[in-house]
Amino acid sequence: MSYVDGFVIPVPKENVEAYKKMSLECGKVWKEFGALEFRECIGDDVPPGKVTSFPLSVDLQDGESVVFSWIVYANRAARDEINEKVMKDPRIAHFMDPKNMPFDGKRMVWGGFEMMIDL
């Protein structure tokens, strides 16, 4: 069964274009190394909650949007192998430096998930 890395990221609205540029460059590398899907979505209907919500999960600030992203792999072993190659790829090395990220990486929520249902 497939494996998915998921992300929730606070992106300043003024940096959305820079984030899109970064994501397109990074996505090409992930796909080149074998990722099956690379998806980025920007919040459109993400109301704040009192206990749980996407905005709460990333401590969303005024002037920021929530980005919800995922990458699909054939399986966990493929994900681990692909991510190892991606993290060493010089084409995206500058994006891995927190100074160059168009968002606050400390507030990014992420994790790896085994696909349970795939219809």
XYZ file of C-alpha atoms in Angstrom:
119
model
C 0.000 0.000 0.000
C 1.173 3.546 -0.709
C 2.861 5.818 1.823
C 2.167 9.548 2.270
C 4.123 12.412 3.799
C 1.718 15.158 4.885
C 2.417 18.786 5.773
C 0.521 21.787 7.157
C 2.464 25.025 6.726
C 1.839 28.693 7.605
C 2.863 30.843 4.633
C 2.842 34.650 4.753
C 0.525 35.899 1.997
C 3.345 38.107 0.717
C 5.464 34.954 0.229
C 2.910 32.776 -1.562
C 4.531 33.312 -4.973
C 7.981 32.524 -3.566
C 6.525 29.419 -1.895
C 4.972 28.312 -5.192
C 8.303 28.780 -6.978
C 10.110 26.767 -4.298
C 7.460 24.056 -4.374
C 7.608 23.697 -8.159
C 11.389 23.306 -8.076
C 11.285 20.854 -5.170
C 8.361 18.927 -6.620
C 10.282 18.260 -9.825
C 13.117 16.752 -7.797
C 10.784 14.568 -5.700
C 9.032 13.312 -8.837
C 12.338 12.716 -10.626
C 13.463 10.471 -7.765
C 10.216 8.484 -7.783
C 7.453 10.230 -5.830
C 4.097 9.294 -7.350
C 2.291 12.535 -6.470
C 3.339 15.947 -5.184
C 0.413 18.164 -4.128
C 0.229 21.675 -2.663
C -3.064 23.310 -1.654
C -3.656 26.780 -0.217
C -6.373 27.347 2.371
C -9.718 28.563 1.108
C -12.150 27.372 3.787
C -10.091 26.774 6.937
C -11.944 28.357 9.853
C -10.142 28.851 13.151
C -11.174 26.459 15.895
C -11.326 26.627 19.651
C -9.746 23.229 20.294
C -8.444 21.982 16.933
C -8.100 23.438 13.433
C -5.559 23.893 10.691
C -4.910 27.517 11.794
C -4.336 26.411 15.398
C -2.020 23.599 14.346
C 0.491 26.072 12.865
C -0.229 29.069 15.118
C -1.489 30.981 12.064
C -0.783 34.724 12.295
C -2.475 37.687 10.621
C -1.378 37.933 7.004
C -0.700 34.195 6.646
C -2.412 31.386 4.762
C -2.470 27.688 5.575
C -0.875 25.389 2.996
C -1.799 21.695 3.073
C 0.578 19.440 1.153
C 1.269 15.790 0.574
C 3.651 13.551 -1.308
C 2.686 9.993 -2.272
C 5.198 7.158 -2.568
C 4.862 3.497 -3.551
C 5.653 2.446 0.034
C 7.618 3.450 3.147
C 10.904 2.024 1.840
C 10.555 4.030 -1.384
C 9.775 7.154 0.648
C 12.878 6.737 2.789
C 15.090 6.136 -0.259
C 13.599 9.051 -2.233
C 13.814 11.493 0.679
C 17.451 10.587 1.295
C 18.276 11.433 -2.335
C 16.163 14.606 -2.313
C 17.800 15.958 0.836
C 21.245 15.560 -0.775
C 20.246 17.097 -4.115
C 22.114 20.369 -4.752
C 19.206 21.793 -6.790
C 17.146 22.297 -3.656
C 19.843 22.645 -0.989
C 19.273 26.398 -0.654
C 15.595 25.792 0.199
C 16.580 23.551 3.113
C 18.318 26.474 4.848
C 15.766 28.109 7.205
C 17.018 31.567 6.128
C 15.797 30.859 2.590
C 12.414 29.344 3.413
C 9.418 31.528 2.500
C 7.683 30.328 5.695
C 8.448 29.631 9.353
C 9.658 26.031 9.335
C 9.387 25.847 13.121
C 5.590 25.994 12.806
C 5.308 23.396 10.054
C 3.420 20.239 11.043
C 4.430 17.076 9.198
C 4.382 13.322 9.397
C 4.476 10.051 7.482
C 1.335 7.964 7.033
C 0.552 4.470 5.819
C -2.291 4.537 3.303
C -5.281 2.870 4.927
C -7.906 3.279 2.185
C -7.281 4.265 -1.433
C -10.464 4.419 -3.521
